[in-house]
Amino acid sequence: MNQKELFDWFEKQGLAPLMDDREQHIVNLGNYRDAHPDGYLRLGEATHLRELAVTCDGFADAHLAKIKGLRFLNEVDLPICKVTGHGLSVLPTLPRISRFSFPMWHEADEGLAYIGQCTTLKSLHLQGAFGISDAGLPSLSHLTHLEILDLSYTSVGAGVSIVEQFPELRKLLLILTKVGPGQLRHIIKLDKLKDLWLPDCFSEEDLLSVARLKRLETLCIGGRTGTRGLVALHSLPVLETLYIPRLMMTDDAFESLAGFPNLDIIYLSKHNCTPEQHEWLDARVSARIHVFDDGSGEDQRERQYRYSDWLKLQKQQAGSM
């Protein structure tokens, strides 16, 4: 069967193939809501496949096994499936894999050993994989080309020391993990880090260490941070975006926000300051002020809105009472 016929067959199974117009090969494959998982049993015939994204409850180990040896496949995204840790044994057969995403993975550390053999990986997303713990992380020590690592909503704590093995890391997400102040010494060694999302347990003293990461462009902080910690961050020369979720700020802390030299956007939870404080910021800082609903971090981006719109909404609600 040629690639055009395979394209038509995939579509009939509820899959969503994308064809390379120039070479007439299937290069991208996803699925619609009503897709039949057996449509993926012919994955191996898409010999030039580059990207695979699966949101299919019935997609299991037998289906994933069909990607074995696909030499052009560089991105695999499994947000909804029934693949087990053992099923990931096919990943090391992909010579060009650079991005792997397996969020909401409920198994334990089984499978990390297979991921750890994919030494070409640059981007690894395991957010919400509750079964992942410190015990399994040493399996990833050979991923020395990693640039993005997302361990948010996992059981990782002291094992985050593994990041010292990733000298190329640019983005690290640790939202709602067990990572604590004792592990910060490993993170601040990542001198190429540009994007850092910390859990809420870090204190003002801890931010004095974070200020050593001079390439940071985006930072998410929380916990007990106060004026002194925020002032320390003024020394970050290229910081453009600052998230401050779940942080009750004093007036002095708000005043310190005016001291960031290149800040473009400040994201604040609508629960962590008063309308008057928002108004003070809006008048004195050059950065755009955004607020979001509940301070839960990156997953709330779709609910963010400009400060001016938020204040208008507050006044409208007050007027209707």
PDB file of C-alpha atoms in Angstrom:
ATOM      1  CA  MET A   1       0.000   0.000   0.000  1.00  0.00           C
ATOM      2  CA  ASN A   2       1.411   3.403  -0.963  1.00  0.00           C
ATOM      3  CA  GLN A   3       1.439   6.389   1.381  1.00  0.00           C
ATOM      4  CA  LYS A   4      -1.681   7.980  -0.118  1.00  0.00           C
ATOM      5  CA  GLU A   5      -3.680   4.801   0.389  1.00  0.00           C
ATOM      6  CA  LEU A   6      -2.312   4.515   3.929  1.00  0.00           C
ATOM      7  CA  PHE A   7      -3.322   8.142   4.534  1.00  0.00           C
ATOM      8  CA  ASP A   8      -6.910   7.351   3.508  1.00  0.00           C
ATOM      9  CA  TRP A   9      -6.957   4.209   5.641  1.00  0.00           C
ATOM     10  CA  PHE A  10      -5.774   6.115   8.725  1.00  0.00           C
ATOM     11  CA  GLU A  11      -8.516   8.708   8.217  1.00  0.00           C
ATOM     12  CA  LYS A  12     -11.193   6.006   8.042  1.00  0.00           C
ATOM     13  CA  GLN A  13      -9.984   4.745  11.439  1.00  0.00           C
ATOM     14  CA  GLY A  14     -10.475   8.187  12.992  1.00  0.00           C
ATOM     15  CA  LEU A  15      -6.817   9.103  12.891  1.00  0.00           C
ATOM     16  CA  ALA A  16      -5.485  12.470  11.710  1.00  0.00           C
ATOM     17  CA  PRO A  17      -2.498  12.006   9.390  1.00  0.00           C
ATOM     18  CA  LEU A  18      -0.545  14.852   7.851  1.00  0.00           C
ATOM     19  CA  MET A  19       1.218  14.431   4.528  1.00  0.00           C
ATOM     20  CA  ASP A  20       4.446  16.090   3.436  1.00  0.00           C
ATOM     21  CA  ASP A  21       3.374  17.867   0.222  1.00  0.00           C
ATOM     22  CA  ARG A  22       6.821  17.743  -1.312  1.00  0.00           C
ATOM     23  CA  GLU A  23       7.755  14.108  -0.716  1.00  0.00           C
ATOM     24  CA  GLN A  24       4.260  12.648  -0.286  1.00  0.00           C
ATOM     25  CA  HIS A  25       5.021  10.853   2.971  1.00  0.00           C
ATOM     26  CA  ILE A  26       2.982  10.781   6.183  1.00  0.00           C
ATOM     27  CA  VAL A  27       5.028  12.858   8.634  1.00  0.00           C
ATOM     28  CA  ASN A  28       2.570  13.538  11.461  1.00  0.00           C
ATOM     29  CA  LEU A  29      -0.127  11.367  13.035  1.00  0.00           C
ATOM     30  CA  GLY A  30      -2.680  12.130  15.720  1.00  0.00           C
ATOM     31  CA  ASN A  31      -6.300  11.128  16.212  1.00  0.00           C
ATOM     32  CA  TYR A  32      -9.841  12.382  16.580  1.00  0.00           C
ATOM     33  CA  ARG A  33     -11.998  11.673  19.622  1.00  0.00           C
ATOM     34  CA  ASP A  34     -13.757   8.717  17.998  1.00  0.00           C
ATOM     35  CA  ALA A  35     -10.554   7.028  16.791  1.00  0.00           C
ATOM     36  CA  HIS A  36     -10.301   3.251  16.941  1.00  0.00           C
ATOM     37  CA  PRO A  37      -7.024   2.178  18.601  1.00  0.00           C
ATOM     38  CA  ASP A  38      -6.475  -0.594  16.063  1.00  0.00           C
ATOM     39  CA  GLY A  39      -5.957   2.115  13.479  1.00  0.00           C
ATOM     40  CA  TYR A  40      -2.503   2.470  15.018  1.00  0.00           C
ATOM     41  CA  LEU A  41      -1.553  -1.133  14.268  1.00  0.00           C
ATOM     42  CA  ARG A  42      -0.202   0.024  10.910  1.00  0.00           C
ATOM     43  CA  LEU A  43       2.066   2.692  12.354  1.00  0.00           C
ATOM     44  CA  GLY A  44       5.124   0.877  11.091  1.00  0.00           C
ATOM     45  CA  GLU A  45       4.065   1.497   7.494  1.00  0.00           C
ATOM     46  CA  ALA A  46       4.396   5.267   7.979  1.00  0.00           C
ATOM     47  CA  THR A  47       8.124   4.946   7.423  1.00  0.00           C
ATOM     48  CA  HIS A  48       8.805   8.706   7.322  1.00  0.00           C
ATOM     49  CA  LEU A  49       6.735   9.582  10.397  1.00  0.00           C
ATOM     50  CA  ARG A  50       8.280  12.427  12.411  1.00  0.00           C
ATOM     51  CA  GLU A  51       5.657  13.241  15.047  1.00  0.00           C
ATOM     52  CA  LEU A  52       3.174  10.988  16.866  1.00  0.00           C
ATOM     53  CA  ALA A  53       0.537  12.299  19.295  1.00  0.00           C
ATOM     54  CA  VAL A  54      -1.958   9.891  20.875  1.00  0.00           C
ATOM     55  CA  THR A  55      -5.146  10.781  22.760  1.00  0.00           C
ATOM     56  CA  CYS A  56      -6.861   7.403  22.618  1.00  0.00           C
ATOM     57  CA  ASP A  57      -7.899   5.395  25.692  1.00  0.00           C
ATOM     58  CA  GLY A  58      -7.402   2.073  23.929  1.00  0.00           C
ATOM     59  CA  PHE A  59      -3.875   2.760  22.702  1.00  0.00           C
ATOM     60  CA  ALA A  60      -1.682   0.190  24.486  1.00  0.00           C
ATOM     61  CA  ASP A  61       1.729  -1.478  24.378  1.00  0.00           C
ATOM     62  CA  ALA A  62       0.917  -3.501  21.257  1.00  0.00           C
ATOM     63  CA  HIS A  63       0.121  -0.322  19.324  1.00  0.00           C
ATOM     64  CA  LEU A  64       3.198   1.577  20.487  1.00  0.00           C
ATOM     65  CA  ALA A  65       5.386  -1.385  19.524  1.00  0.00           C
ATOM     66  CA  LYS A  66       4.618  -0.651  15.864  1.00  0.00           C
ATOM     67  CA  ILE A  67       6.889   2.399  15.897  1.00  0.00           C
ATOM     68  CA  LYS A  68       9.925   0.173  16.385  1.00  0.00           C
ATOM     69  CA  GLY A  69      12.893   1.382  14.385  1.00  0.00           C
ATOM     70  CA  LEU A  70      11.149   4.333  12.673  1.00  0.00           C
ATOM     71  CA  ARG A  71      14.263   6.270  11.780  1.00  0.00           C
ATOM     72  CA  PHE A  72      12.678   9.699  11.258  1.00  0.00           C
ATOM     73  CA  LEU A  73      10.414   9.744  14.331  1.00  0.00           C
ATOM     74  CA  ASN A  74      11.620  12.494  16.668  1.00  0.00           C
ATOM     75  CA  GLU A  75       8.547  13.433  18.742  1.00  0.00           C
ATOM     76  CA  VAL A  76       6.264  11.080  20.697  1.00  0.00           C
ATOM     77  CA  ASP A  77       3.434  12.503  22.806  1.00  0.00           C
ATOM     78  CA  LEU A  78       1.204  10.129  24.830  1.00  0.00           C
ATOM     79  CA  PRO A  79      -1.203  12.294  26.871  1.00  0.00           C
ATOM     80  CA  ILE A  80      -4.043   9.728  26.881  1.00  0.00           C
ATOM     81  CA  CYS A  81      -3.318   6.013  26.474  1.00  0.00           C
ATOM     82  CA  LYS A  82      -2.876   2.696  28.299  1.00  0.00           C
ATOM     83  CA  VAL A  83       0.812   2.223  27.610  1.00  0.00           C
ATOM     84  CA  THR A  84       2.730   0.636  30.501  1.00  0.00           C
ATOM     85  CA  GLY A  85       6.299   1.124  31.604  1.00  0.00           C
ATOM     86  CA  HIS A  86       7.298  -2.088  29.843  1.00  0.00           C
ATOM     87  CA  GLY A  87       5.729  -0.772  26.635  1.00  0.00           C
ATOM     88  CA  LEU A  88       8.316   2.006  26.554  1.00  0.00           C
ATOM     89  CA  SER A  89      10.969  -0.569  25.664  1.00  0.00           C
ATOM     90  CA  VAL A  90      10.445   0.432  22.028  1.00  0.00           C
ATOM     91  CA  LEU A  91      11.735   3.984  22.575  1.00  0.00           C
ATOM     92  CA  PRO A  92      15.480   3.181  22.399  1.00  0.00           C
ATOM     93  CA  THR A  93      14.949   1.802  18.876  1.00  0.00           C
ATOM     94  CA  LEU A  94      14.162   5.334  17.635  1.00  0.00           C
ATOM     95  CA  PRO A  95      17.520   6.804  16.551  1.00  0.00           C
ATOM     96  CA  ARG A  96      16.281  10.410  16.273  1.00  0.00           C
ATOM     97  CA  ILE A  97      13.864  10.783  19.155  1.00  0.00           C
ATOM     98  CA  SER A  98      14.357  14.243  20.669  1.00  0.00           C
ATOM     99  CA  ARG A  99      11.059  14.867  22.491  1.00  0.00           C
ATOM    100  CA  PHE A 100       9.018  12.491  24.648  1.00  0.00           C
ATOM    101  CA  SER A 101       5.908  13.428  26.601  1.00  0.00           C
ATOM    102  CA  PHE A 102       4.025  11.019  28.864  1.00  0.00           C
ATOM    103  CA  PRO A 103       1.919  13.135  31.266  1.00  0.00           C
ATOM    104  CA  MET A 104      -0.501  11.585  33.768  1.00  0.00           C
ATOM    105  CA  TRP A 105       1.494   8.340  33.807  1.00  0.00           C
ATOM    106  CA  HIS A 106       0.317   6.436  36.890  1.00  0.00           C
ATOM    107  CA  GLU A 107       2.864   3.629  36.930  1.00  0.00           C
ATOM    108  CA  ALA A 108       5.875   3.560  39.202  1.00  0.00           C
ATOM    109  CA  ASP A 109       9.436   4.087  38.034  1.00  0.00           C
ATOM    110  CA  GLU A 110       9.267   1.151  35.627  1.00  0.00           C
ATOM    111  CA  GLY A 111       9.894   2.548  32.181  1.00  0.00           C
ATOM    112  CA  LEU A 112      12.376   5.250  33.168  1.00  0.00           C
ATOM    113  CA  ALA A 113      15.198   2.844  32.340  1.00  0.00           C
ATOM    114  CA  TYR A 114      13.991   2.727  28.722  1.00  0.00           C
ATOM    115  CA  ILE A 115      13.648   6.509  28.550  1.00  0.00           C
ATOM    116  CA  GLY A 116      17.167   6.786  29.930  1.00  0.00           C
ATOM    117  CA  GLN A 117      18.521   4.882  26.932  1.00  0.00           C
ATOM    118  CA  CYS A 118      17.226   7.560  24.533  1.00  0.00           C
ATOM    119  CA  THR A 119      20.384   9.637  24.664  1.00  0.00           C
ATOM    120  CA  THR A 120      19.223  11.895  21.808  1.00  0.00           C
ATOM    121  CA  LEU A 121      16.395  13.309  23.955  1.00  0.00           C
ATOM    122  CA  LYS A 122      16.337  17.088  24.327  1.00  0.00           C
ATOM    123  CA  SER A 123      12.845  17.511  25.775  1.00  0.00           C
ATOM    124  CA  LEU A 124      11.240  15.237  28.406  1.00  0.00           C
ATOM    125  CA  HIS A 125       7.765  15.914  29.813  1.00  0.00           C
ATOM    126  CA  LEU A 126       6.551  13.707  32.675  1.00  0.00           C
ATOM    127  CA  GLN A 127       4.231  16.160  34.436  1.00  0.00           C
ATOM    128  CA  GLY A 128       1.492  14.455  36.437  1.00  0.00           C
ATOM    129  CA  ALA A 129       3.284  11.096  36.363  1.00  0.00           C
ATOM    130  CA  PHE A 130       2.521  10.467  40.029  1.00  0.00           C
ATOM    131  CA  GLY A 131       4.372   7.150  40.183  1.00  0.00           C
ATOM    132  CA  ILE A 132       7.746   8.681  39.391  1.00  0.00           C
ATOM    133  CA  SER A 133       9.939   8.989  42.467  1.00  0.00           C
ATOM    134  CA  ASP A 134      13.530   9.660  43.422  1.00  0.00           C
ATOM    135  CA  ALA A 135      14.374   5.966  43.094  1.00  0.00           C
ATOM    136  CA  GLY A 136      13.874   5.924  39.332  1.00  0.00           C
ATOM    137  CA  LEU A 137      15.625   9.150  38.371  1.00  0.00           C
ATOM    138  CA  PRO A 138      19.209   7.780  38.241  1.00  0.00           C
ATOM    139  CA  SER A 139      18.108   5.895  35.113  1.00  0.00           C
ATOM    140  CA  LEU A 140      18.031   9.256  33.322  1.00  0.00           C
ATOM    141  CA  SER A 141      21.637  10.177  34.077  1.00  0.00           C
ATOM    142  CA  HIS A 142      22.820   9.608  30.489  1.00  0.00           C
ATOM    143  CA  LEU A 143      20.403  12.162  28.976  1.00  0.00           C
ATOM    144  CA  THR A 144      23.160  14.751  28.792  1.00  0.00           C
ATOM    145  CA  HIS A 145      21.560  16.625  25.881  1.00  0.00           C
ATOM    146  CA  LEU A 146      18.341  17.463  27.767  1.00  0.00           C
ATOM    147  CA  GLU A 147      17.254  21.081  27.376  1.00  0.00           C
ATOM    148  CA  ILE A 148      13.711  20.835  28.806  1.00  0.00           C
ATOM    149  CA  LEU A 149      12.613  18.728  31.797  1.00  0.00           C
ATOM    150  CA  ASP A 150       9.127  18.812  33.319  1.00  0.00           C
ATOM    151  CA  LEU A 151       8.671  16.845  36.553  1.00  0.00           C
ATOM    152  CA  SER A 152       5.717  18.859  37.872  1.00  0.00           C
ATOM    153  CA  TYR A 153       3.091  17.010  39.925  1.00  0.00           C
ATOM    154  CA  THR A 154       5.367  13.995  40.502  1.00  0.00           C
ATOM    155  CA  SER A 155       6.711  12.483  43.739  1.00  0.00           C
ATOM    156  CA  VAL A 156      10.239  13.692  43.034  1.00  0.00           C
ATOM    157  CA  GLY A 157      12.142  15.259  45.932  1.00  0.00           C
ATOM    158  CA  ALA A 158      15.819  14.837  46.759  1.00  0.00           C
ATOM    159  CA  GLY A 159      16.286  12.928  43.501  1.00  0.00           C
ATOM    160  CA  VAL A 160      16.184  16.222  41.619  1.00  0.00           C
ATOM    161  CA  SER A 161      19.944  16.277  42.193  1.00  0.00           C
ATOM    162  CA  ILE A 162      20.051  14.366  38.887  1.00  0.00           C
ATOM    163  CA  VAL A 163      19.762  17.718  37.074  1.00  0.00           C
ATOM    164  CA  GLU A 164      23.482  18.231  37.618  1.00  0.00           C
ATOM    165  CA  GLN A 165      23.927  15.599  34.890  1.00  0.00           C
ATOM    166  CA  PHE A 166      22.101  17.838  32.389  1.00  0.00           C
ATOM    167  CA  PRO A 167      24.460  20.741  31.631  1.00  0.00           C
ATOM    168  CA  GLU A 168      22.412  21.878  28.619  1.00  0.00           C
ATOM    169  CA  LEU A 169      19.164  22.308  30.584  1.00  0.00           C
ATOM    170  CA  ARG A 170      17.307  25.509  29.626  1.00  0.00           C
ATOM    171  CA  LYS A 171      13.897  24.873  31.200  1.00  0.00           C
ATOM    172  CA  LEU A 172      13.055  23.075  34.457  1.00  0.00           C
ATOM    173  CA  LEU A 173       9.531  22.705  35.869  1.00  0.00           C
ATOM    174  CA  LEU A 174       9.045  21.423  39.427  1.00  0.00           C
ATOM    175  CA  ILE A 175       5.538  22.650  40.306  1.00  0.00           C
ATOM    176  CA  LEU A 176       3.937  20.757  43.233  1.00  0.00           C
ATOM    177  CA  THR A 177       6.815  18.331  43.704  1.00  0.00           C
ATOM    178  CA  LYS A 178       8.542  17.361  46.947  1.00  0.00           C
ATOM    179  CA  VAL A 179      11.636  19.322  45.984  1.00  0.00           C
ATOM    180  CA  GLY A 180      12.718  21.463  48.923  1.00  0.00           C
ATOM    181  CA  PRO A 181      15.317  24.092  49.825  1.00  0.00           C
ATOM    182  CA  GLY A 182      17.979  21.439  50.371  1.00  0.00           C
ATOM    183  CA  GLN A 183      17.942  20.615  46.668  1.00  0.00           C
ATOM    184  CA  LEU A 184      18.320  24.174  45.436  1.00  0.00           C
ATOM    185  CA  ARG A 185      22.100  23.829  45.463  1.00  0.00           C
ATOM    186  CA  HIS A 186      21.833  21.401  42.541  1.00  0.00           C
ATOM    187  CA  ILE A 187      19.562  23.660  40.506  1.00  0.00           C
ATOM    188  CA  ILE A 188      21.728  26.768  40.779  1.00  0.00           C
ATOM    189  CA  LYS A 189      24.581  24.895  39.072  1.00  0.00           C
ATOM    190  CA  LEU A 190      22.607  24.951  35.802  1.00  0.00           C
ATOM    191  CA  ASP A 191      24.253  28.026  34.333  1.00  0.00           C
ATOM    192  CA  LYS A 192      22.336  27.799  31.031  1.00  0.00           C
ATOM    193  CA  LEU A 193      18.903  27.738  32.704  1.00  0.00           C
ATOM    194  CA  LYS A 194      16.466  30.286  31.251  1.00  0.00           C
ATOM    195  CA  ASP A 195      13.097  29.089  32.565  1.00  0.00           C
ATOM    196  CA  LEU A 196      12.550  27.870  36.158  1.00  0.00           C
ATOM    197  CA  TRP A 197       9.288  26.877  37.881  1.00  0.00           C
ATOM    198  CA  LEU A 198       9.718  26.168  41.596  1.00  0.00           C
ATOM    199  CA  PRO A 199       7.321  24.598  44.119  1.00  0.00           C
ATOM    200  CA  ASP A 200       5.955  26.711  46.957  1.00  0.00           C
ATOM    201  CA  CYS A 201       8.277  25.655  49.768  1.00  0.00           C
ATOM    202  CA  PHE A 202      11.122  28.067  49.058  1.00  0.00           C
ATOM    203  CA  SER A 203      11.853  30.946  51.393  1.00  0.00           C
ATOM    204  CA  GLU A 204      13.290  34.415  51.054  1.00  0.00           C
ATOM    205  CA  GLU A 205      16.777  33.078  51.809  1.00  0.00           C
ATOM    206  CA  ASP A 206      16.452  30.561  48.988  1.00  0.00           C
ATOM    207  CA  LEU A 207      15.820  33.270  46.407  1.00  0.00           C
ATOM    208  CA  LEU A 208      19.189  34.779  47.232  1.00  0.00           C
ATOM    209  CA  SER A 209      20.653  31.629  45.662  1.00  0.00           C
ATOM    210  CA  VAL A 210      18.302  31.696  42.664  1.00  0.00           C
ATOM    211  CA  ALA A 211      19.664  35.157  41.877  1.00  0.00           C
ATOM    212  CA  ARG A 212      22.886  33.447  40.742  1.00  0.00           C
ATOM    213  CA  LEU A 213      21.136  32.120  37.631  1.00  0.00           C
ATOM    214  CA  LYS A 214      21.957  35.139  35.491  1.00  0.00           C
ATOM    215  CA  ARG A 215      20.389  33.766  32.290  1.00  0.00           C
ATOM    216  CA  LEU A 216      16.893  33.364  33.747  1.00  0.00           C
ATOM    217  CA  GLU A 217      14.202  34.866  31.532  1.00  0.00           C
ATOM    218  CA  THR A 218      11.152  33.285  33.221  1.00  0.00           C
ATOM    219  CA  LEU A 219      10.759  32.501  36.927  1.00  0.00           C
ATOM    220  CA  CYS A 220       7.846  31.130  38.946  1.00  0.00           C
ATOM    221  CA  ILE A 221       8.166  31.538  42.724  1.00  0.00           C
ATOM    222  CA  GLY A 222       5.901  31.115  45.723  1.00  0.00           C
ATOM    223  CA  GLY A 223       5.928  30.195  49.379  1.00  0.00           C
ATOM    224  CA  ARG A 224       7.242  32.574  52.014  1.00  0.00           C
ATOM    225  CA  THR A 225       9.101  34.938  49.720  1.00  0.00           C
ATOM    226  CA  GLY A 226       9.195  38.525  50.906  1.00  0.00           C
ATOM    227  CA  THR A 227      10.772  41.866  50.068  1.00  0.00           C
ATOM    228  CA  ARG A 228      14.390  40.827  50.572  1.00  0.00           C
ATOM    229  CA  GLY A 229      14.055  37.836  48.256  1.00  0.00           C
ATOM    230  CA  LEU A 230      12.410  39.873  45.514  1.00  0.00           C
ATOM    231  CA  VAL A 231      15.061  42.570  45.764  1.00  0.00           C
ATOM    232  CA  ALA A 232      17.729  39.892  45.295  1.00  0.00           C
ATOM    233  CA  LEU A 233      16.086  38.971  42.006  1.00  0.00           C
ATOM    234  CA  HIS A 234      16.622  42.528  40.709  1.00  0.00           C
ATOM    235  CA  SER A 235      20.132  41.380  39.822  1.00  0.00           C
ATOM    236  CA  LEU A 236      18.787  39.011  37.157  1.00  0.00           C
ATOM    237  CA  PRO A 237      19.682  41.060  34.056  1.00  0.00           C
ATOM    238  CA  VAL A 238      17.432  39.389  31.466  1.00  0.00           C
ATOM    239  CA  LEU A 239      14.415  38.344  33.578  1.00  0.00           C
ATOM    240  CA  GLU A 240      11.318  39.133  31.502  1.00  0.00           C
ATOM    241  CA  THR A 241       8.472  37.129  33.069  1.00  0.00           C
ATOM    242  CA  LEU A 242       7.765  36.647  36.775  1.00  0.00           C
ATOM    243  CA  TYR A 243       5.017  34.402  38.171  1.00  0.00           C
ATOM    244  CA  ILE A 244       4.049  34.890  41.820  1.00  0.00           C
ATOM    245  CA  PRO A 245       1.290  32.381  42.670  1.00  0.00           C
ATOM    246  CA  ARG A 246      -0.079  31.758  46.165  1.00  0.00           C
ATOM    247  CA  LEU A 247       2.115  34.429  47.722  1.00  0.00           C
ATOM    248  CA  MET A 248       0.620  36.945  50.171  1.00  0.00           C
ATOM    249  CA  MET A 249       2.654  40.083  49.551  1.00  0.00           C
ATOM    250  CA  THR A 250       3.282  43.038  51.837  1.00  0.00           C
ATOM    251  CA  ASP A 251       3.263  46.632  50.614  1.00  0.00           C
ATOM    252  CA  ASP A 252       7.070  46.642  50.766  1.00  0.00           C
ATOM    253  CA  ALA A 253       7.219  43.547  48.586  1.00  0.00           C
ATOM    254  CA  PHE A 254       4.969  45.199  46.034  1.00  0.00           C
ATOM    255  CA  GLU A 255       7.183  48.264  45.956  1.00  0.00           C
ATOM    256  CA  SER A 256      10.178  46.040  45.227  1.00  0.00           C
ATOM    257  CA  LEU A 257       8.494  44.853  42.001  1.00  0.00           C
ATOM    258  CA  ALA A 258       9.192  48.280  40.536  1.00  0.00           C
ATOM    259  CA  GLY A 259      12.922  47.558  40.664  1.00  0.00           C
ATOM    260  CA  PHE A 260      13.214  44.937  37.927  1.00  0.00           C
ATOM    261  CA  PRO A 261      15.114  46.449  34.981  1.00  0.00           C
ATOM    262  CA  ASN A 262      13.758  44.401  32.069  1.00  0.00           C
ATOM    263  CA  LEU A 263      10.557  42.814  33.367  1.00  0.00           C
ATOM    264  CA  ASP A 264       7.900  42.552  30.661  1.00  0.00           C
ATOM    265  CA  ILE A 265       5.078  40.630  32.375  1.00  0.00           C
ATOM    266  CA  ILE A 266       4.179  39.991  36.019  1.00  0.00           C
ATOM    267  CA  TYR A 267       1.623  37.263  36.692  1.00  0.00           C
ATOM    268  CA  LEU A 268      -0.173  37.449  40.031  1.00  0.00           C
ATOM    269  CA  SER A 269      -2.939  35.356  41.523  1.00  0.00           C
ATOM    270  CA  LYS A 270      -6.039  37.463  42.106  1.00  0.00           C
ATOM    271  CA  HIS A 271      -6.038  35.995  45.622  1.00  0.00           C
ATOM    272  CA  ASN A 272      -2.635  37.292  46.713  1.00  0.00           C
ATOM    273  CA  CYS A 273      -3.155  41.059  46.705  1.00  0.00           C
ATOM    274  CA  THR A 274      -5.819  43.741  46.896  1.00  0.00           C
ATOM    275  CA  PRO A 275      -7.231  45.792  43.991  1.00  0.00           C
ATOM    276  CA  GLU A 276      -5.462  48.827  45.470  1.00  0.00           C
ATOM    277  CA  GLN A 277      -2.115  47.040  45.312  1.00  0.00           C
ATOM    278  CA  HIS A 278      -2.759  46.013  41.724  1.00  0.00           C
ATOM    279  CA  GLU A 279      -3.594  49.622  40.914  1.00  0.00           C
ATOM    280  CA  TRP A 280      -0.370  50.817  42.556  1.00  0.00           C
ATOM    281  CA  LEU A 281       1.654  48.380  40.438  1.00  0.00           C
ATOM    282  CA  ASP A 282      -0.106  49.294  37.231  1.00  0.00           C
ATOM    283  CA  ALA A 283       0.829  52.944  37.725  1.00  0.00           C
ATOM    284  CA  ARG A 284       4.480  52.392  38.621  1.00  0.00           C
ATOM    285  CA  VAL A 285       5.933  49.464  36.714  1.00  0.00           C
ATOM    286  CA  SER A 286       6.586  49.254  33.006  1.00  0.00           C
ATOM    287  CA  ALA A 287       5.745  45.549  32.926  1.00  0.00           C
ATOM    288  CA  ARG A 288       2.312  44.383  31.908  1.00  0.00           C
ATOM    289  CA  ILE A 289       0.339  43.140  34.910  1.00  0.00           C
ATOM    290  CA  HIS A 290      -1.690  39.962  34.437  1.00  0.00           C
ATOM    291  CA  VAL A 291      -3.780  38.136  37.003  1.00  0.00           C
ATOM    292  CA  PHE A 292      -5.012  34.562  36.920  1.00  0.00           C
ATOM    293  CA  ASP A 293      -7.721  32.747  38.784  1.00  0.00           C
ATOM    294  CA  ASP A 294      -6.119  30.567  41.413  1.00  0.00           C
ATOM    295  CA  GLY A 295      -2.361  30.699  41.285  1.00  0.00           C
ATOM    296  CA  SER A 296      -1.835  27.095  40.240  1.00  0.00           C
ATOM    297  CA  GLY A 297       0.853  27.978  37.723  1.00  0.00           C
ATOM    298  CA  GLU A 298       1.496  27.230  34.079  1.00  0.00           C
ATOM    299  CA  ASP A 299      -1.623  25.105  33.584  1.00  0.00           C
ATOM    300  CA  GLN A 300      -3.761  28.202  34.211  1.00  0.00           C
ATOM    301  CA  ARG A 301      -2.467  30.233  31.268  1.00  0.00           C
ATOM    302  CA  GLU A 302      -5.752  29.957  29.422  1.00  0.00           C
ATOM    303  CA  ARG A 303      -7.443  31.765  32.307  1.00  0.00           C
ATOM    304  CA  GLN A 304      -5.078  34.712  32.536  1.00  0.00           C
ATOM    305  CA  TYR A 305      -6.272  38.195  31.722  1.00  0.00           C
ATOM    306  CA  ARG A 306      -4.985  41.746  31.835  1.00  0.00           C
ATOM    307  CA  TYR A 307      -5.079  43.659  35.095  1.00  0.00           C
ATOM    308  CA  SER A 308      -7.172  46.464  33.590  1.00  0.00           C
ATOM    309  CA  ASP A 309      -9.844  43.973  32.495  1.00  0.00           C
ATOM    310  CA  TRP A 310      -9.797  42.356  35.921  1.00  0.00           C
ATOM    311  CA  LEU A 311     -10.239  45.698  37.708  1.00  0.00           C
ATOM    312  CA  LYS A 312     -13.094  46.623  35.374  1.00  0.00           C
ATOM    313  CA  LEU A 313     -14.774  43.307  36.184  1.00  0.00           C
ATOM    314  CA  GLN A 314     -14.384  43.927  39.921  1.00  0.00           C
ATOM    315  CA  LYS A 315     -16.021  47.353  39.607  1.00  0.00           C
ATOM    316  CA  GLN A 316     -18.863  45.942  37.517  1.00  0.00           C
ATOM    317  CA  GLN A 317     -19.510  43.245  40.088  1.00  0.00           C
ATOM    318  CA  ALA A 318     -19.435  45.796  42.909  1.00  0.00           C
ATOM    319  CA  GLY A 319     -21.921  48.001  41.041  1.00  0.00           C
ATOM    320  CA  SER A 320     -24.386  45.163  40.538  1.00  0.00           C
ATOM    321  CA  MET A 321     -24.580  44.363  44.254  1.00  0.00           C
TER     322      MET A 321
END
